Structures are given as structure tokens and as C-alpha cells.
PDB file of C-alpha atoms in Angstrom:
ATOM      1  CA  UNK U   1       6.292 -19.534  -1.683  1.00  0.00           C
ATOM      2  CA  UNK U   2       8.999 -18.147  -3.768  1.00  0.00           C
ATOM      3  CA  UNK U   3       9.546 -19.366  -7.583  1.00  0.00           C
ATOM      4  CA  UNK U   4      12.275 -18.576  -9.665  1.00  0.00           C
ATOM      5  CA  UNK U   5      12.402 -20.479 -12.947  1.00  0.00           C
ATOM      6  CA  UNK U   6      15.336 -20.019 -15.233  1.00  0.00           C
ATOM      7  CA  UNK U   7      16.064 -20.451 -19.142  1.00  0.00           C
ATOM      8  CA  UNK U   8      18.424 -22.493 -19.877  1.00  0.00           C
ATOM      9  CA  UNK U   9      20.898 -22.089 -23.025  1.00  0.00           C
ATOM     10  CA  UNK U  10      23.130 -18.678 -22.653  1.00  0.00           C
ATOM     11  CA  UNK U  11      21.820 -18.327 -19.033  1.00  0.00           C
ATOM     12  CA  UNK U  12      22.391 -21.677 -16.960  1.00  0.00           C
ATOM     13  CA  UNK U  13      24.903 -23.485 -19.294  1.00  0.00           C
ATOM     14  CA  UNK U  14      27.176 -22.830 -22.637  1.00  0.00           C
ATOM     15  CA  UNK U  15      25.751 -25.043 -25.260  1.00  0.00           C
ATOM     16  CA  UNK U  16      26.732 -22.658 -28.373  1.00  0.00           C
ATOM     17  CA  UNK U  17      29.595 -24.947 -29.640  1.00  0.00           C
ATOM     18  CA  UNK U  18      27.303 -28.304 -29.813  1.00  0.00           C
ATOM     19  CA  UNK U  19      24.242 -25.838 -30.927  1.00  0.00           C
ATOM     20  CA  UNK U  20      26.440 -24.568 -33.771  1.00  0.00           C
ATOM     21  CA  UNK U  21      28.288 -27.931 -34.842  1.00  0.00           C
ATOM     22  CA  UNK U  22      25.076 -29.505 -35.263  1.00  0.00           C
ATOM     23  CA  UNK U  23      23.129 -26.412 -37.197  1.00  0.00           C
ATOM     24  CA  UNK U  24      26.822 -26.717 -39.226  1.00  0.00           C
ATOM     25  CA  UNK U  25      25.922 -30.671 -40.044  1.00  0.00           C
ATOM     26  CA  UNK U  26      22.878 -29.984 -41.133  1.00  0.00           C
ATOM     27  CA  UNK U  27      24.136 -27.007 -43.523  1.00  0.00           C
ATOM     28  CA  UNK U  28      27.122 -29.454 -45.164  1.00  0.00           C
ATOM     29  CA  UNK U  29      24.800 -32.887 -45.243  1.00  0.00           C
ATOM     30  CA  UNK U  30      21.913 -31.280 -46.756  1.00  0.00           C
ATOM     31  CA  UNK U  31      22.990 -28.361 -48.154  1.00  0.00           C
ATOM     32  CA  UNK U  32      26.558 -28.655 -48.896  1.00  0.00           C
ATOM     33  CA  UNK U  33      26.672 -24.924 -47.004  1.00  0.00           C
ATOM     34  CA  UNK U  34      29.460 -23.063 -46.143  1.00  0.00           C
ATOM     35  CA  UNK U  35      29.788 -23.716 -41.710  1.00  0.00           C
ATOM     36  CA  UNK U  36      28.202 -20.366 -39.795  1.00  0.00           C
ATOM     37  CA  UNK U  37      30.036 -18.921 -36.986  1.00  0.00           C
ATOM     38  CA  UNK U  38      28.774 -19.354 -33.101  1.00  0.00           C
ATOM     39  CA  UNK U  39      28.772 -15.541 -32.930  1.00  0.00           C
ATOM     40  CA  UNK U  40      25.627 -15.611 -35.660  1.00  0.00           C
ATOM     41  CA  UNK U  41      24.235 -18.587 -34.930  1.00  0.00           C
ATOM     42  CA  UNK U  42      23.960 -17.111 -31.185  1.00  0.00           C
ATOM     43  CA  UNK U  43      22.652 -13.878 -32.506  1.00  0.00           C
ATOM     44  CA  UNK U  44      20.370 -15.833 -34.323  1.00  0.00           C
ATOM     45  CA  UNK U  45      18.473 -17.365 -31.884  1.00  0.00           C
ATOM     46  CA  UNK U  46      18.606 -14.599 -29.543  1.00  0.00           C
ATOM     47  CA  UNK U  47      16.725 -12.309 -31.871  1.00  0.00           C
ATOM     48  CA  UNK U  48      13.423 -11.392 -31.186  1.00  0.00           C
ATOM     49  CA  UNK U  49      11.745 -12.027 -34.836  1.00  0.00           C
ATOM     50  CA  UNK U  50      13.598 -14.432 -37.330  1.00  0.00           C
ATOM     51  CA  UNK U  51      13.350 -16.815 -39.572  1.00  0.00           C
ATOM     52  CA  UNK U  52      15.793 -19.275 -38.617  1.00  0.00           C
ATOM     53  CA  UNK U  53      15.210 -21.805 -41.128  1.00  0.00           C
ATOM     54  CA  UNK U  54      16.335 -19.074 -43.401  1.00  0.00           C
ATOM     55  CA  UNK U  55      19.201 -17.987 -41.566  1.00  0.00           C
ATOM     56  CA  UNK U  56      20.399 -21.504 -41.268  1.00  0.00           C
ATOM     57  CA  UNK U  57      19.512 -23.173 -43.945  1.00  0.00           C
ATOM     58  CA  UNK U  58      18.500 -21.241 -46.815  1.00  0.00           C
ATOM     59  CA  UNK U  59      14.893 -22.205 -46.864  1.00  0.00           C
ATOM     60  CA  UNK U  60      11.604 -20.619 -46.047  1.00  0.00           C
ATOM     61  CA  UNK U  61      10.309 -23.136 -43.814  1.00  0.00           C
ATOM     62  CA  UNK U  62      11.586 -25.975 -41.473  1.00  0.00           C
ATOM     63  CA  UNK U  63      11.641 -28.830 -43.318  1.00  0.00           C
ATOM     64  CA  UNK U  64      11.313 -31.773 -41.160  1.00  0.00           C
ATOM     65  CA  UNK U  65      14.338 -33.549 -42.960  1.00  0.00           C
ATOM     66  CA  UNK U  66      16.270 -31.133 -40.897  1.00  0.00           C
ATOM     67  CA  UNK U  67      14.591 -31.092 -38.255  1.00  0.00           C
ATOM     68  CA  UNK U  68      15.416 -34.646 -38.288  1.00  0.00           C
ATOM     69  CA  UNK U  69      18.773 -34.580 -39.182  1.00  0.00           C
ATOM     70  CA  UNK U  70      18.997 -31.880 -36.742  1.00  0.00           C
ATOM     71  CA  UNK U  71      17.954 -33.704 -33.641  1.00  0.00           C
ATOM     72  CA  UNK U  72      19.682 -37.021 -34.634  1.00  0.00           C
ATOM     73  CA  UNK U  73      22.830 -35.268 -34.474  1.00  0.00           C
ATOM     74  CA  UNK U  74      22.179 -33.377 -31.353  1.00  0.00           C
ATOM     75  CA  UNK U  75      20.934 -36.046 -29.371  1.00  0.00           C
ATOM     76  CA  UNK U  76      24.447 -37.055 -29.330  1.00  0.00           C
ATOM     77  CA  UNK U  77      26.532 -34.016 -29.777  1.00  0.00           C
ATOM     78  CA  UNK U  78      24.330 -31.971 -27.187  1.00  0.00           C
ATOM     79  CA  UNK U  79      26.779 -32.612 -23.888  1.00  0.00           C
ATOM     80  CA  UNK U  80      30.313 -33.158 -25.686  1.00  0.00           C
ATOM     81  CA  UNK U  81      31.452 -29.453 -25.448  1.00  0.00           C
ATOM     82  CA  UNK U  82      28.571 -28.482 -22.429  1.00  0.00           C
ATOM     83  CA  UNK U  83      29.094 -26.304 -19.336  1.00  0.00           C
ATOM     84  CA  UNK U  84      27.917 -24.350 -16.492  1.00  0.00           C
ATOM     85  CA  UNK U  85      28.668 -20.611 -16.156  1.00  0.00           C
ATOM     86  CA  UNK U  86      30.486 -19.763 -13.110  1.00  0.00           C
ATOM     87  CA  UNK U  87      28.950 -19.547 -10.318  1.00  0.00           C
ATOM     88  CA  UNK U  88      25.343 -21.017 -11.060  1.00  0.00           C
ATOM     89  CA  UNK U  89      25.876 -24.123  -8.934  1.00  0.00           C
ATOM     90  CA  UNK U  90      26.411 -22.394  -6.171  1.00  0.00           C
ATOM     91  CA  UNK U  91      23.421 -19.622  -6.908  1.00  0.00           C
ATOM     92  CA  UNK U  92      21.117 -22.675  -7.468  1.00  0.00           C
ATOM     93  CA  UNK U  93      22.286 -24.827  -3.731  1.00  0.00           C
ATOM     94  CA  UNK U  94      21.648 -21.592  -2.233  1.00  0.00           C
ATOM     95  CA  UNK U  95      18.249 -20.899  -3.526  1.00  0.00           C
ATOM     96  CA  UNK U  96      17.333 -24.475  -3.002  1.00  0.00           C
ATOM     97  CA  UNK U  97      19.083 -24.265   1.155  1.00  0.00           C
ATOM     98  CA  UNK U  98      16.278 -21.403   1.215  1.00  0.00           C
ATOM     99  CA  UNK U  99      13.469 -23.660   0.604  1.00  0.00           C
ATOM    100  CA  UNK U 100      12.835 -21.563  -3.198  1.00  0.00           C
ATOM    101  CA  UNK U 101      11.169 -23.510  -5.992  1.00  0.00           C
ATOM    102  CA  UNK U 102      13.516 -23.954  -9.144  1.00  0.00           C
ATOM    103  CA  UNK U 103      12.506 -24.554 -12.620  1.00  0.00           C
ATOM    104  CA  UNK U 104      13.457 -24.856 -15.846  1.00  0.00           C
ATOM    105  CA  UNK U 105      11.408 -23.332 -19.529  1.00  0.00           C
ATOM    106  CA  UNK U 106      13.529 -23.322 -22.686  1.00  0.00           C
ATOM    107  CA  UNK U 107      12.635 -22.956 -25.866  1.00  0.00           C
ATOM    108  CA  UNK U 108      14.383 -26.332 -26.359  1.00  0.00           C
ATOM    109  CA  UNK U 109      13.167 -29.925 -26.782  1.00  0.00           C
ATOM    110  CA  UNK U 110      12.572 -31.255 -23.589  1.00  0.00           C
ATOM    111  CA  UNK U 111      14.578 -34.375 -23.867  1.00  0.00           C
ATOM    112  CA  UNK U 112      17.585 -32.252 -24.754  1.00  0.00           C
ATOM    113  CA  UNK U 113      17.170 -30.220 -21.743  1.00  0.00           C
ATOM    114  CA  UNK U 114      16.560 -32.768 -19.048  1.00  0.00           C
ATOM    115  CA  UNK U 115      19.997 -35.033 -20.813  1.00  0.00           C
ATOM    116  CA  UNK U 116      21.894 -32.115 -20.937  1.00  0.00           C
ATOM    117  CA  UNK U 117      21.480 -30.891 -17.240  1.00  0.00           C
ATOM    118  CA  UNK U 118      21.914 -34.337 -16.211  1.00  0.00           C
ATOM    119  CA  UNK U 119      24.830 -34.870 -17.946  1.00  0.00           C
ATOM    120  CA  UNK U 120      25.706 -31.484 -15.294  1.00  0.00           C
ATOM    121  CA  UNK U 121      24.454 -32.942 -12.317  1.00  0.00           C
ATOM    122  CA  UNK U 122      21.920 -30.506 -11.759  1.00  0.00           C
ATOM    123  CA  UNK U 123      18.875 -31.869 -12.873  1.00  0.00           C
ATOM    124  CA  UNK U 124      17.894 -33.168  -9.623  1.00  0.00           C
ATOM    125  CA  UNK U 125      18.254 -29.612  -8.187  1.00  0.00           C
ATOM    126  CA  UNK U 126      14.841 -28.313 -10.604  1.00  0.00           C
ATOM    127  CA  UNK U 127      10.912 -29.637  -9.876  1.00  0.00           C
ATOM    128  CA  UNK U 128      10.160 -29.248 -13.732  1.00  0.00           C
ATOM    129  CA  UNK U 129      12.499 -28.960 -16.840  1.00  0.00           C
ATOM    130  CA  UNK U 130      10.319 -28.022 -19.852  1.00  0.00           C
ATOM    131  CA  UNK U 131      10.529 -27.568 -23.379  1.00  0.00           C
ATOM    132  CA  UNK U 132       8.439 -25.653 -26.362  1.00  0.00           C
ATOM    133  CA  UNK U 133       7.431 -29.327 -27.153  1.00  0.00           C
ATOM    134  CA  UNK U 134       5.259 -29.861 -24.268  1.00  0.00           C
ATOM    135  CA  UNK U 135       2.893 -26.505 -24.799  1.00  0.00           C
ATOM    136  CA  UNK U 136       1.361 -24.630 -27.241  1.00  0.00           C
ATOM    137  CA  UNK U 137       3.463 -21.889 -27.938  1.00  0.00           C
ATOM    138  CA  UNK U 138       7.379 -21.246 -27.184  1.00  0.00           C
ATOM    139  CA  UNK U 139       8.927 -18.083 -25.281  1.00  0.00           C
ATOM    140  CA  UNK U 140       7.529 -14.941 -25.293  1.00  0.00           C
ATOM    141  CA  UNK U 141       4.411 -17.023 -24.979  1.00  0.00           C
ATOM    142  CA  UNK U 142       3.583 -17.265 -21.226  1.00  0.00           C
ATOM    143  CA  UNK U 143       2.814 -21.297 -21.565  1.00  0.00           C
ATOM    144  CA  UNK U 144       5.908 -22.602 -20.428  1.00  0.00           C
ATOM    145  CA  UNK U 145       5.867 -20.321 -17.591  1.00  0.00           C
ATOM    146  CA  UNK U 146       2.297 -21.006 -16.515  1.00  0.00           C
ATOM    147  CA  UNK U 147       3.129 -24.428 -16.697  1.00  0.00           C
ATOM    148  CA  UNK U 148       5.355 -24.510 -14.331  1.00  0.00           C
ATOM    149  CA  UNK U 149       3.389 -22.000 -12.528  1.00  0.00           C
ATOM    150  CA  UNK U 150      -0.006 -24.441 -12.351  1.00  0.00           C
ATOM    151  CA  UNK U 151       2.521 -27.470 -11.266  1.00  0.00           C
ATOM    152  CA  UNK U 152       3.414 -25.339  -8.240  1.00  0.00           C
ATOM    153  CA  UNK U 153      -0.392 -24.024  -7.507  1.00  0.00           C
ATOM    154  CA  UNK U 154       0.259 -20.819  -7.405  1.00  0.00           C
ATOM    155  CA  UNK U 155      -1.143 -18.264  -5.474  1.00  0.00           C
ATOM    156  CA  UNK U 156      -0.738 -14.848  -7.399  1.00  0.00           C
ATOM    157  CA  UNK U 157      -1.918 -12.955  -4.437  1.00  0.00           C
ATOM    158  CA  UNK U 158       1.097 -14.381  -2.108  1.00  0.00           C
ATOM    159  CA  UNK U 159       3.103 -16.472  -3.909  1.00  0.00           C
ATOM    160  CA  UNK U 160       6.586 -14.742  -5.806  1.00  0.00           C
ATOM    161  CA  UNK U 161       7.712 -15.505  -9.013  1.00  0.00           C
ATOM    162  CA  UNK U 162      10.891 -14.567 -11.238  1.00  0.00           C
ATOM    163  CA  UNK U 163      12.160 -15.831 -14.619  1.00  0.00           C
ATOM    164  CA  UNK U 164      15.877 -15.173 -15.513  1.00  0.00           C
ATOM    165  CA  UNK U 165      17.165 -15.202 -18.895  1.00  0.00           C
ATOM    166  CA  UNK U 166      19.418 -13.938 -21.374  1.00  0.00           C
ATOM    167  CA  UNK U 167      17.011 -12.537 -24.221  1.00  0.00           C
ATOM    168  CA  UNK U 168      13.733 -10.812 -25.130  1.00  0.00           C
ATOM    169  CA  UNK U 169      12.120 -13.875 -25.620  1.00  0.00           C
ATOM    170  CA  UNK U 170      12.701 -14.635 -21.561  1.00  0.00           C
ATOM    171  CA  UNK U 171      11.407 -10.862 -20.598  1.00  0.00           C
ATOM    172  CA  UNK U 172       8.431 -11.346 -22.549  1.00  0.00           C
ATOM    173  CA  UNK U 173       7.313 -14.643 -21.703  1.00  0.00           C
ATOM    174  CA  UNK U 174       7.733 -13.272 -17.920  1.00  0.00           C
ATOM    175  CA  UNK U 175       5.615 -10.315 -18.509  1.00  0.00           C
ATOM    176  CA  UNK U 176       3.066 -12.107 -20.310  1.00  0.00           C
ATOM    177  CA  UNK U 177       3.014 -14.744 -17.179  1.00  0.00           C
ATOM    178  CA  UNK U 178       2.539 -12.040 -14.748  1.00  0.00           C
ATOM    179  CA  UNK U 179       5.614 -12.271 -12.877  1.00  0.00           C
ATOM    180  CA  UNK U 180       8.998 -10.527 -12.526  1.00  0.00           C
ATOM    181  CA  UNK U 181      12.095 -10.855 -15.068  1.00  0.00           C
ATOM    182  CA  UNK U 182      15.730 -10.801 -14.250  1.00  0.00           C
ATOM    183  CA  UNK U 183      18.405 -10.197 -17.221  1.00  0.00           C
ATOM    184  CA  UNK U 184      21.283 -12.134 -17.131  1.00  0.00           C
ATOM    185  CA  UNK U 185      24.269 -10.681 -18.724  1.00  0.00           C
ATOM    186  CA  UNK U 186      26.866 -13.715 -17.908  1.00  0.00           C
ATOM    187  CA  UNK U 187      26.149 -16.058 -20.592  1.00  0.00           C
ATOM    188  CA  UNK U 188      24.831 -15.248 -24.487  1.00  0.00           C
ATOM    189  CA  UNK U 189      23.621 -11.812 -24.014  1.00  0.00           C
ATOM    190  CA  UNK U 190      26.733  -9.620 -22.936  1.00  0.00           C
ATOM    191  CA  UNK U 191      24.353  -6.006 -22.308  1.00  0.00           C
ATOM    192  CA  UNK U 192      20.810  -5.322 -21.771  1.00  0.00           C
ATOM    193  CA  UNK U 193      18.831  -1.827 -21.188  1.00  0.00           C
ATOM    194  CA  UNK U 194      16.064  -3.800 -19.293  1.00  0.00           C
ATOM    195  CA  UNK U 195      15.401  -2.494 -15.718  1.00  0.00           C
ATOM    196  CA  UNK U 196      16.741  -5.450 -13.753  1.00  0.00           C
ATOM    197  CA  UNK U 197      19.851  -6.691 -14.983  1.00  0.00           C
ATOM    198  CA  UNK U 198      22.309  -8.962 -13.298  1.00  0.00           C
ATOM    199  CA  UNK U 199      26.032  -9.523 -14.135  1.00  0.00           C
ATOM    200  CA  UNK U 200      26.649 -12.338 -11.873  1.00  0.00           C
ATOM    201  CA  UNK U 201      24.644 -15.519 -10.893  1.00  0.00           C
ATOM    202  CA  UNK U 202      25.113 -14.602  -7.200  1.00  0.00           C
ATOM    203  CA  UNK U 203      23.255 -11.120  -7.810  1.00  0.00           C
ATOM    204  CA  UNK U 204      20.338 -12.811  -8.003  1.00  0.00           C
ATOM    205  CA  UNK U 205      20.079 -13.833  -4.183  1.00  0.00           C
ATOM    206  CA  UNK U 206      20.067  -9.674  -3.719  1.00  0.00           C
ATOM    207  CA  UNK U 207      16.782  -9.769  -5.601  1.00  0.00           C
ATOM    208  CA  UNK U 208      15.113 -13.036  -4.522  1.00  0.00           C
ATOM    209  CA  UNK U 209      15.717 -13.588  -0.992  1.00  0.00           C
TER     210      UNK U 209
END
């Protein structure tokens, strides 16, 4: 059995507009803040140690009226400006026409994940789509990852397993897992110096199959 599980913001779809008009809502409703750019808030969440509360909004902590105000607006904003990179659909039906086990881990809710890839028509093409919410600890923490690994039952002595992402976090979580990490550079991370980078979605079939 072959697994590849993917992240899914800056690596499967574009979701830095709705990301940053929402973070921007937050920043004028509760804050009467000045709006950030998508370059930072991209940056942002990409780094490998922050404090994004602070980077966002100004405070030391996550206050859960944000958090709130946060996911209100998102729930709704989440798929108006959403798409896929070029060339994942077809990377994903040809994985899948090879019998290979898709997944999903991101760092985001669950709920948003699931609407936003079916609002793409490609949630029906991945076994499990899950968020930070439904483990312990988020990316570089292997939970998400095992997760999906224990769903599939699998066998570390002859089963394969690769996560692709766009960031740190992704590499990490993969080499804390166990398994094998692919960079991608298509989406929100435009360079990497890690040892298996990929430019293209359809570079990955080179690697997997």
C-alpha cells in the first residue's frame, strides 16, 4: 500500500485572499487595525515559530473573541475567492487510477477543510480530511499524520508513505511520523533547500509511483 497525504492551504488550493480578508475583519472590527497584506499574512503562517496572535492582532494570546469572530467570518468567506493550483486535479485522478491512498492534514479546522474542498469537487477524491481540531497537537506534531496513518493500518515494514507540503511545519510533521516529505514549491512557498523538492504537481508521480 502506498499513502501520500497532502497539506492543504499553499499546496492543494489558494486560500490566501479569503485567509487574509477575514484575519483583515477581525483587525478593523475589533481592533480598528490598519488591513495586513497577503504577502505577510502568508509569511506569517508559514513561519516555523510565531506568535500569530501578535502578528495579527496585537495581542499576546488568542483571545477567543477572535477566534470567534474569526471563524464566523470564515465560515462564509472561506470558498468566495478559492482555487486549485494547476495541475493538482489531474496529479490527484492519477494517483487515485493507481489504486494510492490520498489524504488530507492541515493545520486548519476541519470543517473548513472538508467545505472548502467540496466546494472544489475534490473531497470525494481523499479517505480522511483532518484538522488540528481533531488531535492533540498541530503540524510539526506527527498526530495528524499518524492519524491518518492508524485509519489506513499501516504496515511500516511494507506499507509507503509521503506527505507533501509547502512549509517546515509539513517536513517536520513527516519526519516526526516516520515517513517521507515532498516540498512543494507551486503554491505559498516559492523555494526550498530541502532534499526533495517538486516544482510541479505532476513531479510527484516521478517520486510515488
Amino acid at each position: 500500500m502506498k499513502v501520500v497525504i497532502f497539506d492543504m492551504d499553499g499546496t492543494l488550493i489558494d486560500s490566501k485572499k479569503d485567509i487574509t480578508i477575514s484575519i483583515n475583519y477581525v483587525r478593523e472590527k475589533n481592533y480598528a487595525l490598519p488591513p495586513l497584506s497577503e504577502d505577510f499574512i502568508v509569511e506569517a503562517i508559514n513561519m516555523e515559530v510565531r506568535n500569530l496572535p501578535k502578528l495579527f492582532y496585537e495581542t499576546d494570546v488568542y483571545e477567543d473573541a477572535d477566534r470567534e469572530l474569526f471563524e464566523t467570518h470564515y465560515e462564509k468567506q472561506c470558498t468566495q475567492n478559492l482555487y486549485l493550483y494547476d495541475g493538482v486535479v489531474t496529479l490527484l485522478k492519477s494517483l487515485k487510477n493507481e489504486d494510492i491512498k490520498l489524504s488530507v492534514a492541515t493545520n486548519a479546522p476541519t470543517k473548513f477543510a472538508k467545505e472548502m474542498l467540496s466546494s472544489l469537487e475534490v473531497a470525494e477524491l481523499f479517505d480522511v480530511i483532518i484538522g488540528a481540531d481533531k488531535v492533540a497537537a498541530s503540524k510539526p506534531d506527527p498526530s495528524l499524520l499518524n492519524a491518518i496513518l492508524n485509519y489506513y493500518d499501516f504496515d511500516r515494514k511494507q506499507d509507503k508513505a509521503w506527505m507533501i507540503g509547502d512549509n517546515s511545519k509539513d517536513i517536520k510533521s513527516a519526519e516526526n511520523a516516520g515517513i517521507e516529505a515532498i516540498f512543494a514549491t507551486w503554491g505559498f512557498s516559492p523555494s526550498s533547500d530541502f532534499e526533495v523538492v517538486v516544482k510541479e504537481p505532476k513531479e510527484v508521480l516521478n517520486i510515488v509511483l
